[in-house]
Amino acid sequence: MTHNHIGSEGLPRFPEPYWRDSVTLPTFQSLQEDLEVDIVIIGGGITGITTAYLLVKEGLKVALLEADTLLNGTTGHTTAKITAQHGLIYDELISHMGRTKARQYYEANSEALQFIKQTVEEHQINCDFSQQDAYIYATTKECVHKLEQEFTAYQQLHIPGELISHIPFDIKIHKALSMKNQAQFHPVSYLTKLVQLIVESGGLIFENSMAIDLEEGTQPTVLTREGRRVTANYVLSCSHFPFYDGLGFYFTRLYAQRSYVIAVKTEKEFPGGMYISADQPTRSLRSTTMNGENIVLIGGESHKTGQGKDTLEHYKALEAFGHEVFGMNEILYRWSAQDLVTLDKVPYIGEITANHRNVLVATGYRKWGMTNGTAAALLLRDIVLKRENSYIDLYRPSRFFINPSLKEFFEQNLDVAKHLISGKLEVPDRKIEDLTNGEGSVVLYNGERAGAYKDDNGQLHIVDTTCTHLGCETEWNHGDRTWDCPCHGSRFSYTGEIIEGPAELPLKRLQ
Ligand SMILES: Cc1cc2nc3c(=O)[nH]c(=O)nc-3n(C[C@H](O)[C@H](O)[C@H](O)COP(=O)(O)OP(=O)(O)OC[C@H]3O[C@@H](n4cnc5c(N)ncnc54)[C@H](O)[C@@H]3O)c2cc1C
Ligand code: FES
């Protein structure tokens, strides 16, 4: 473990998740030849890896292509609570989709939790899996009403839960809603074991192999950035933002939300359990062990990607909260990541559009992908094997509920349009000469908007800030030293390389 030095702001200098630093991950070569397989899976996060594990177990020939390295996407940066308590959701699902679908959502996620538990037991996976109760708490009177409504929804859906007045640590709360017997784990340890099992069963895994396009047909073919072709009976897009979007469906129906996590040693003992606030700003808490010692993960500060304040401020807000509640000895790690949200808050899992029977997608978990990603893997397996699955309609990507989807659709796309235009009209007031070492900013460069970062050695890296996806203007993310797009969440390094899609081309360098 190499957790990095503390920088001038009192935080670890570079963002790095504890999960990835505490496990030695296997490495895989990039795809060097054309392939023909039964199933090609794009993306090596919890969805892609779990799906590959399930399908090789069924005797299918599976290839998994990962653009970067395995588990370096959102799954490597999660907080890894495994629960069907997804914040306040069931009351809303009942009013938008009815009781049957709301209950199904609970069942799909509870079954996913049970699947993870059984898999851990079956393979004796050493991944700190432990049963924990989950709590949503309200610190304001306004939110108490919402918790009461959610509790009523639990009763209507027969979800075991309790409305209580105390949680076991020093936050002044009005009420909390519990869901018993949920769980937490070390996600990278768990999935590293599944990777080993995939390889032992003959599954093929390729890293640094980005899928950039798809040729449709009875046997679709995935094309990689390096010009390789993988032909299969089914293509499964588990790439977070879908790597292929035949009809432009997903760009208008998904948006990215970032949040922040710090891992800390605390003065007060963490009492167990997993917590999330119902009020804003969100605060999320759980503990884990590091070298036999308890450490606490404090998460929260969500905002739309590319639209927040100075991102270091988000870490500082979490630090202040930690000091107040637990007293803090040391911040060991900090990291941030984003997840995708759909119009009606239920993931899109199934045929990518109604016309594509052999191209499937799984995305939009709204920061609850440990269970939703696992439920997705189980559903994708059943679709491929033509088995019955009760959740096909619930998750079907082509569903459309007038309320809330229509309102969200207009709001999201108005927001994208706003950023598309406002970024172009903005005249930056900073110049390259203003930057100090370690600082990045939008600047005026040769009379145009550009992005400049001056690294610790004083070297300048200047890029065209126009996102190569659909042309919105990216914004500087100070905490991660990246250029983030406010429209669909693409992210680029300060040298312009792609970190996260949907963009498939780097930002143009201007030097
Ligand atoms: C801060 C934070 C905290 C969270 N906490 C929780 C929690 O406590 N509990 C919970 O249930 N959920 C939580 N979530 C949500 C959860 O982590 C995600 O929903 C889940 O990890 C998404 O998994 P995935 O497999 O879909 O995507 P990812 O893990 O992002 O995997 C997708 C992979 O696809 C690759 N890829 C992308 N494009 C291509 C391409 N063109 N070709 C090849 N590969 C490609 C990427 O490199 C990536 O490795 C949290 C999310 C965040 C941001
Ligand atoms: S314009 Fe779509 S991600 Fe940037």
XYZ file of C-alpha atoms and ligand atoms in Angstrom:
568
model
C 0.000 0.000 0.000
C 1.418 3.311 -1.017
C -1.008 5.966 0.126
C 0.371 9.234 -1.038
C 1.787 12.306 0.688
C -0.284 15.056 2.186
C -0.337 18.171 -0.015
C -0.505 21.815 1.001
C -4.285 21.615 1.437
C -3.906 18.921 4.152
C -5.311 16.274 1.781
C -3.497 13.397 0.063
C -1.803 15.017 -2.917
C -3.347 12.763 -5.582
C -6.778 11.169 -5.751
C -6.530 7.415 -5.281
C -9.115 4.968 -3.941
C -8.195 2.730 -1.024
C -9.705 -0.237 -2.876
C -7.238 -0.141 -5.735
C -4.244 0.648 -3.566
C -4.825 -2.333 -1.280
C -5.056 -5.086 -3.919
C -2.595 -6.265 -6.555
C -4.658 -6.571 -9.685
C -3.758 -8.991 -12.471
C -2.833 -7.370 -15.789
C -3.866 -8.369 -19.306
C -2.513 -7.692 -22.782
C -4.377 -5.594 -25.295
C -6.249 -7.310 -28.106
C -3.754 -8.070 -30.896
C -5.904 -10.052 -33.362
C -9.447 -10.404 -34.680
C -11.677 -12.757 -32.712
C -14.899 -14.693 -32.998
C -16.616 -15.533 -29.727
C -20.111 -16.243 -28.390
C -20.284 -13.059 -26.313
C -18.201 -9.900 -26.290
C -18.485 -7.738 -23.176
C -17.321 -4.122 -23.236
C -16.157 -2.782 -19.852
C -14.349 -4.232 -16.858
C -16.326 -2.867 -13.901
C -18.720 -4.768 -11.629
C -21.247 -5.207 -14.451
C -18.860 -6.533 -17.101
C -16.874 -8.768 -14.768
C -19.920 -10.286 -13.040
C -21.587 -10.903 -16.403
C -18.445 -12.538 -17.809
C -18.208 -14.717 -14.692
C -21.829 -15.862 -15.097
C -21.523 -16.565 -18.816
C -18.263 -18.537 -18.722
C -19.904 -20.658 -16.014
C -22.563 -21.488 -18.613
C -19.866 -22.773 -20.968
C -19.948 -19.803 -23.379
C -16.879 -18.399 -25.089
C -16.570 -14.878 -23.694
C -14.203 -11.995 -24.452
C -14.133 -8.913 -22.225
C -12.587 -5.711 -23.612
C -11.525 -2.965 -21.212
C -10.460 0.434 -22.558
C -8.121 1.136 -19.665
C -7.242 -1.290 -16.851
C -9.819 -3.440 -15.048
C -11.702 -1.814 -12.171
C -10.339 1.656 -12.745
C -13.768 3.056 -13.595
C -16.507 3.877 -11.116
C -16.376 0.417 -9.494
C -12.811 1.025 -8.304
C -13.932 4.353 -6.797
C -17.183 3.362 -5.118
C -18.065 3.199 -1.413
C -19.360 -0.360 -1.933
C -22.418 -0.516 0.275
C -24.443 -3.500 -0.869
C -28.006 -2.559 -0.146
C -31.507 -2.224 -1.542
C -31.862 1.016 0.446
C -31.038 3.442 -2.321
C -31.640 6.733 -0.524
C -35.236 7.936 -0.818
C -36.619 5.999 -3.773
C -39.554 3.678 -3.028
C -42.195 6.351 -2.440
C -41.175 7.956 -5.738
C -41.157 4.639 -7.612
C -44.664 3.836 -6.363
C -45.999 7.165 -7.590
C -44.286 6.929 -10.996
C -44.445 3.214 -11.795
C -46.890 1.669 -9.360
C -46.451 -0.767 -6.508
C -45.652 -3.840 -8.578
C -42.608 -2.319 -10.260
C -41.462 -0.604 -7.046
C -41.585 -3.969 -5.260
C -39.718 -5.585 -8.166
C -36.977 -2.991 -7.850
C -36.568 -3.948 -4.194
C -36.569 -7.662 -5.027
C -34.037 -7.373 -7.872
C -31.632 -5.520 -5.604
C -32.197 -7.804 -2.602
C -31.571 -10.850 -4.790
C -28.372 -9.222 -6.061
C -27.230 -8.776 -2.457
C -27.945 -12.458 -1.795
C -26.079 -13.423 -4.966
C -22.963 -11.535 -3.813
C -23.222 -13.156 -0.368
C -23.537 -16.653 -1.844
C -20.695 -16.069 -4.298
C -18.440 -14.905 -1.456
C -19.357 -18.039 0.524
C -19.068 -20.433 -2.413
C -15.567 -19.283 -3.364
C -14.522 -18.239 0.139
C -13.624 -14.801 -1.166
C -11.583 -12.778 1.241
C -13.208 -9.392 0.679
C -14.273 -8.085 4.104
C -17.900 -8.955 3.356
C -19.970 -8.163 6.426
C -23.638 -7.844 7.182
C -24.636 -4.297 8.208
C -27.841 -2.381 8.783
C -28.441 0.552 6.447
C -29.883 3.895 7.593
C -31.159 7.061 5.933
C -31.261 9.931 8.408
C -32.921 13.346 8.438
C -31.289 16.326 10.118
C -34.037 18.786 9.179
C -37.750 18.762 9.918
C -38.558 19.072 6.189
C -36.814 15.792 5.539
C -38.629 14.011 8.365
C -41.778 14.221 6.286
C -39.970 12.581 3.358
C -38.686 9.799 5.613
C -42.206 9.195 6.889
C -43.498 8.935 3.334
C -40.667 6.532 2.499
C -41.529 4.456 5.556
C -45.153 4.279 4.383
C -43.831 3.069 1.018
C -41.800 0.373 2.834
C -44.983 -0.779 4.555
C -46.944 -0.837 1.305
C -44.197 -2.866 -0.373
C -43.593 -5.134 2.644
C -39.998 -3.982 2.946
C -38.721 -4.645 6.462
C -37.697 -1.300 7.996
C -38.077 0.841 11.083
C -38.536 4.551 11.684
C -36.306 5.450 14.634
C -35.219 8.564 16.517
C -31.552 7.827 17.253
C -28.504 6.597 15.405
C -25.435 5.597 17.356
C -23.199 8.636 16.809
C -23.037 12.370 17.255
C -25.206 13.796 14.534
C -28.306 15.601 15.670
C -31.003 13.829 13.740
C -34.777 14.094 13.826
C -35.537 10.645 12.436
C -33.864 7.750 10.633
C -35.195 4.896 8.542
C -33.416 1.569 8.819
C -33.204 -1.441 6.518
C -31.789 -4.426 8.360
C -29.346 -7.079 7.152
C -27.729 -5.267 4.265
C -23.968 -5.595 3.625
C -20.636 -4.039 2.679
C -17.435 -5.402 1.164
C -14.122 -4.628 -0.516
C -15.308 -4.439 -4.135
C -11.918 -4.840 -5.804
C -10.999 -7.930 -3.732
C -14.349 -9.503 -4.578
C -14.101 -8.785 -8.310
C -10.428 -9.758 -8.546
C -11.469 -13.248 -7.478
C -14.194 -13.301 -10.152
C -11.558 -12.258 -12.715
C -9.424 -15.218 -11.652
C -12.415 -17.545 -12.016
C -13.220 -16.156 -15.478
C -9.667 -16.798 -16.675
C -9.594 -20.298 -15.141
C -12.750 -21.138 -17.082
C -11.260 -20.010 -20.392
C -12.680 -16.465 -20.535
C -10.573 -13.950 -22.490
C -9.789 -10.548 -20.992
C -8.062 -7.680 -22.784
C -7.012 -4.369 -21.248
C -6.133 -1.162 -23.101
C -8.576 -2.280 -25.784
C -11.169 0.395 -26.372
C -14.313 -0.422 -28.344
C -15.069 2.500 -30.624
C -17.784 1.277 -32.931
C -20.141 -1.503 -33.805
C -21.184 -3.068 -37.083
C -24.729 -4.282 -36.649
C -26.024 -7.557 -38.056
C -27.060 -11.085 -37.111
C -23.537 -11.400 -35.778
C -22.521 -7.912 -34.660
C -18.858 -6.904 -34.764
C -17.132 -4.606 -32.283
C -14.303 -2.471 -33.670
C -11.456 -1.416 -31.397
C -9.382 1.756 -31.494
C -6.426 -0.287 -32.760
C -8.468 -1.666 -35.677
C -9.202 -5.150 -34.279
C -12.596 -6.769 -34.846
C -14.521 -8.985 -32.444
C -17.544 -10.779 -33.855
C -20.072 -12.408 -31.531
C -23.664 -13.550 -31.165
C -24.209 -10.883 -28.503
C -22.479 -7.614 -27.681
C -22.954 -6.485 -24.077
C -22.235 -2.830 -23.408
C -21.154 -2.666 -19.756
C -19.002 0.398 -20.355
C -20.814 2.741 -17.936
C -21.790 5.297 -20.598
C -22.805 3.025 -23.541
C -19.876 2.809 -25.988
C -22.370 2.563 -28.852
C -25.575 4.535 -29.213
C -27.216 3.642 -32.533
C -30.014 6.217 -32.307
C -28.583 8.859 -29.980
C -30.998 7.573 -27.325
C -28.678 7.621 -24.323
C -27.171 11.082 -24.749
C -30.550 12.600 -24.112
C -31.562 10.269 -21.287
C -28.539 9.962 -18.986
C -26.556 12.467 -16.979
C -23.425 12.095 -14.856
C -23.181 12.970 -11.161
C -19.819 13.190 -9.376
C -19.201 12.639 -5.695
C -16.256 12.608 -3.360
C -14.885 10.229 -0.735
C -12.239 10.514 1.978
C -10.902 7.545 3.980
C -9.908 8.612 7.485
C -8.635 7.407 10.823
C -10.992 8.716 13.478
C -10.653 9.525 17.182
C -14.082 8.133 18.049
C -14.878 4.511 17.346
C -17.212 3.968 14.358
C -20.341 2.250 15.715
C -21.016 -0.025 12.695
C -23.805 0.325 10.144
C -23.999 2.226 6.845
C -25.519 5.692 6.761
C -26.709 8.251 4.247
C -28.333 11.620 4.837
C -31.721 12.417 3.330
C -30.821 16.126 3.418
C -28.401 18.015 1.195
C -25.473 18.096 1.025
C -25.419 14.291 1.047
C -23.235 12.592 3.632
C -22.529 8.875 3.313
C -20.698 6.804 5.931
C -19.362 3.307 6.340
C -16.226 1.761 7.802
C -13.733 -0.768 6.497
C -10.555 -2.340 7.794
C -7.040 -1.439 6.756
C -4.234 -3.562 8.196
C -6.634 -4.771 10.894
C -7.566 -1.213 11.891
C -10.970 0.386 11.400
C -11.062 3.326 8.990
C -14.103 5.380 8.050
C -15.205 6.325 4.537
C -16.977 9.667 4.366
C -18.662 10.392 1.048
C -20.973 12.958 -0.450
C -20.994 16.419 -2.090
C -22.705 15.213 -5.289
C -23.014 17.542 -8.226
C -23.414 17.228 -11.957
C -20.058 16.518 -13.608
C -18.306 19.682 -14.805
C -20.756 21.907 -12.951
C -19.446 22.025 -9.384
C -17.432 24.590 -7.455
C -13.640 24.172 -7.041
C -13.529 20.402 -6.560
C -11.012 20.568 -3.690
C -13.678 22.428 -1.725
C -15.788 19.261 -1.783
C -13.060 17.267 -0.049
C -12.646 20.040 2.505
C -16.372 19.967 3.274
C -16.173 16.203 3.935
C -13.106 16.746 6.107
C -14.938 19.378 8.187
C -17.877 17.000 8.641
C -15.523 14.199 9.753
C -13.847 16.471 12.306
C -17.182 17.513 13.718
C -18.673 14.021 14.009
C -15.748 11.729 14.806
C -12.654 13.840 15.322
C -10.042 12.901 12.740
C -6.486 11.721 13.137
C -5.451 11.362 9.538
C -6.857 11.486 6.007
C -5.425 8.403 4.336
C -7.032 8.580 0.911
C -9.243 10.798 -1.153
C -10.963 10.056 -4.436
C -13.912 11.052 -6.564
C -15.965 9.412 -9.281
C -19.185 9.722 -11.185
C -22.202 7.607 -11.823
C -24.993 7.930 -14.360
C -28.617 8.749 -13.640
C -31.586 7.884 -15.880
C -34.739 9.936 -16.405
C -36.862 7.858 -13.999
C -33.992 6.775 -11.672
C -34.259 3.086 -12.645
C -31.293 1.689 -14.650
C -31.466 0.860 -18.355
C -30.703 -2.860 -18.715
C -31.596 -4.909 -21.790
C -31.738 -4.413 -25.546
C -29.924 -1.182 -26.364
C -32.926 -0.149 -28.484
C -36.009 -2.109 -29.481
C -34.351 -2.859 -32.890
C -31.179 -4.370 -31.480
C -31.945 -7.843 -30.151
C -28.275 -8.851 -29.937
C -26.788 -5.632 -28.538
C -27.523 -5.255 -24.836
C -26.709 -2.460 -22.422
C -26.552 -1.950 -18.646
C -26.158 1.548 -17.246
C -27.639 4.302 -15.063
C -27.327 2.940 -11.520
C -27.626 6.320 -9.737
C -24.771 5.464 -7.343
C -26.282 2.130 -6.390
C -24.389 -0.135 -8.760
C -23.174 -2.839 -6.382
C -26.652 -4.367 -6.369
C -27.971 -2.852 -9.624
C -24.767 -3.873 -11.480
C -25.094 -7.404 -10.120
C -28.821 -7.502 -10.959
C -27.820 -6.330 -14.451
C -25.351 -9.205 -14.833
C -28.020 -11.726 -13.802
C -30.524 -10.193 -16.224
C -28.051 -9.995 -19.145
C -27.181 -13.656 -18.602
C -30.855 -14.627 -18.714
C -31.545 -12.588 -21.855
C -28.577 -14.178 -23.634
C -29.655 -17.669 -22.548
C -33.308 -16.889 -23.364
C -34.374 -17.657 -19.800
C -37.324 -16.164 -17.953
C -36.486 -13.164 -15.800
C -39.116 -11.159 -13.900
C -37.210 -7.884 -14.226
C -37.021 -7.499 -18.023
C -39.851 -4.941 -18.206
C -38.762 -3.051 -15.105
C -35.305 -2.335 -16.526
C -36.144 -2.283 -20.272
C -34.228 0.693 -21.761
C -37.009 1.619 -24.195
C -39.617 2.168 -21.446
C -40.871 5.712 -21.040
C -42.963 6.993 -18.164
C -44.502 10.345 -19.034
C -44.013 11.428 -15.443
C -41.183 11.970 -14.462
C -39.355 11.139 -17.691
C -40.768 13.950 -19.802
C -39.947 16.654 -17.259
C -36.447 15.263 -16.684
C -35.936 14.864 -20.430
C -36.585 18.551 -21.040
C -34.585 19.661 -18.028
C -31.541 17.571 -18.964
C -31.546 18.580 -22.571
C -32.125 22.233 -21.748
C -29.134 21.976 -19.439
C -27.017 20.443 -22.216
C -28.159 23.137 -24.660
C -27.336 25.822 -22.085
C -23.796 24.499 -21.653
C -23.354 24.055 -25.363
C -24.097 27.728 -25.905
C -22.859 29.431 -22.750
C -19.380 27.861 -22.963
C -18.992 29.287 -26.480
C -20.039 32.788 -25.457
C -17.819 32.979 -22.395
C -14.751 35.206 -22.715
C -12.243 33.914 -20.138
C -10.773 36.593 -17.896
C -7.588 34.647 -17.076
C -4.407 34.362 -19.131
C -1.671 31.742 -19.184
C 0.746 34.162 -17.451
C -1.600 34.250 -14.429
C -1.137 30.545 -13.630
C 1.082 29.380 -10.783
C 2.669 25.900 -10.662
C 0.073 23.162 -10.088
C -2.760 25.399 -11.276
C -5.172 24.900 -14.165
C -7.830 27.172 -15.600
C -9.847 28.164 -18.623
C -7.798 30.967 -20.222
C -7.820 33.328 -23.156
C -5.221 31.986 -25.615
C -4.681 33.508 -29.061
C -8.029 35.271 -28.613
C -9.924 31.995 -27.989
C -11.138 29.956 -25.011
C -8.537 27.311 -24.110
C -7.617 25.117 -21.148
C -4.194 25.487 -19.563
C -2.511 23.582 -16.755
C 0.918 24.519 -15.392
C 2.409 21.403 -13.810
C 4.629 21.272 -10.720
C 7.736 21.832 -12.875
C 6.223 24.869 -14.537
C 5.551 23.107 -17.824
C 2.404 24.250 -19.618
C -0.195 21.889 -21.087
C -2.693 23.716 -23.288
C -5.754 22.082 -24.817
C -8.812 23.099 -26.786
C -11.556 22.796 -24.158
C -14.195 21.785 -26.705
C -15.371 18.271 -25.829
C -14.787 15.860 -28.716
C -18.121 14.175 -28.042
C -20.759 16.722 -29.056
C -18.926 19.994 -28.619
C -19.761 21.316 -25.126
C -17.009 23.234 -23.332
C -15.175 21.267 -20.636
C -14.411 22.785 -17.227
C -11.313 22.458 -15.031
C -11.543 19.971 -12.135
C -8.962 21.197 -9.664
C -9.183 18.199 -7.283
C -8.463 15.598 -9.990
C -6.558 17.838 -12.467
C -8.881 16.895 -15.308
C -11.090 18.581 -17.892
C -14.720 17.525 -17.248
C -17.627 17.943 -19.637
C -20.882 19.278 -18.131
C -23.054 17.739 -20.864
C -22.637 13.941 -20.731
C -19.727 13.551 -18.313
C -16.710 12.853 -20.564
C -13.435 13.501 -18.757
C -9.947 14.192 -20.063
C -6.509 14.383 -18.444
C -4.720 17.743 -18.409
C -2.840 16.590 -21.502
C -6.189 15.909 -23.183
C -6.242 12.082 -23.060
C -9.634 10.431 -22.501
C -10.283 9.241 -18.963
C -13.979 8.588 -19.318
C -16.394 8.530 -22.284
C -18.724 8.876 -24.113
C -16.023 10.891 -25.974
C -13.762 8.635 -28.006
C -11.148 11.158 -29.105
C -8.742 13.181 -26.962
C -8.970 16.947 -26.586
C -6.947 18.784 -29.212
C -3.574 19.921 -27.873
C -2.777 23.517 -28.658
C 0.984 23.534 -28.207
C -18.484 8.134 -5.178
C -19.393 6.973 -5.485
C -19.819 6.142 -4.455
C -20.636 5.058 -4.735
N -21.048 4.252 -3.710
C -21.844 3.197 -3.970
C -22.282 2.357 -2.923
O -21.949 2.557 -1.755
N -23.083 1.303 -3.234
C -23.479 1.073 -4.515
O -24.243 0.135 -4.740
N -23.059 1.844 -5.542
C -22.249 2.902 -5.295
N -21.834 3.686 -6.313
C -22.207 3.339 -7.696
C -21.359 2.210 -8.265
O -20.008 2.350 -7.880
C -21.478 2.212 -9.791
O -22.836 2.247 -10.129
C -20.862 0.992 -10.420
O -19.555 0.825 -9.945
C -20.865 1.102 -11.946
O -20.305 -0.073 -12.439
P -20.142 -0.307 -13.997
O -19.561 -1.662 -14.163
O -21.413 -0.004 -14.675
O -19.148 0.841 -14.488
P -17.581 1.007 -14.293
O -17.088 0.479 -13.017
O -17.287 2.447 -14.593
O -16.976 0.103 -15.434
C -17.095 0.438 -16.799
C -15.772 0.102 -17.471
O -15.926 0.226 -18.883
C -14.744 0.746 -19.417
N -15.053 1.349 -20.711
C -15.711 2.518 -20.937
N -15.812 2.737 -22.270
C -15.217 1.677 -22.876
C -15.006 1.339 -24.236
N -15.421 2.133 -25.236
N -14.341 0.181 -24.524
C -13.918 -0.637 -23.520
N -14.099 -0.346 -22.208
C -14.750 0.791 -21.899
C -14.277 1.737 -18.382
O -12.890 1.994 -18.507
C -14.642 1.033 -17.086
O -13.562 0.271 -16.584
C -21.037 4.792 -6.063
C -20.633 5.637 -7.094
C -19.821 6.724 -6.817
C -19.420 7.626 -7.920
S -20.516 16.888 -25.251
Fe -21.187 14.944 -24.569
S -19.724 14.447 -23.077
Fe -19.031 16.338 -23.799
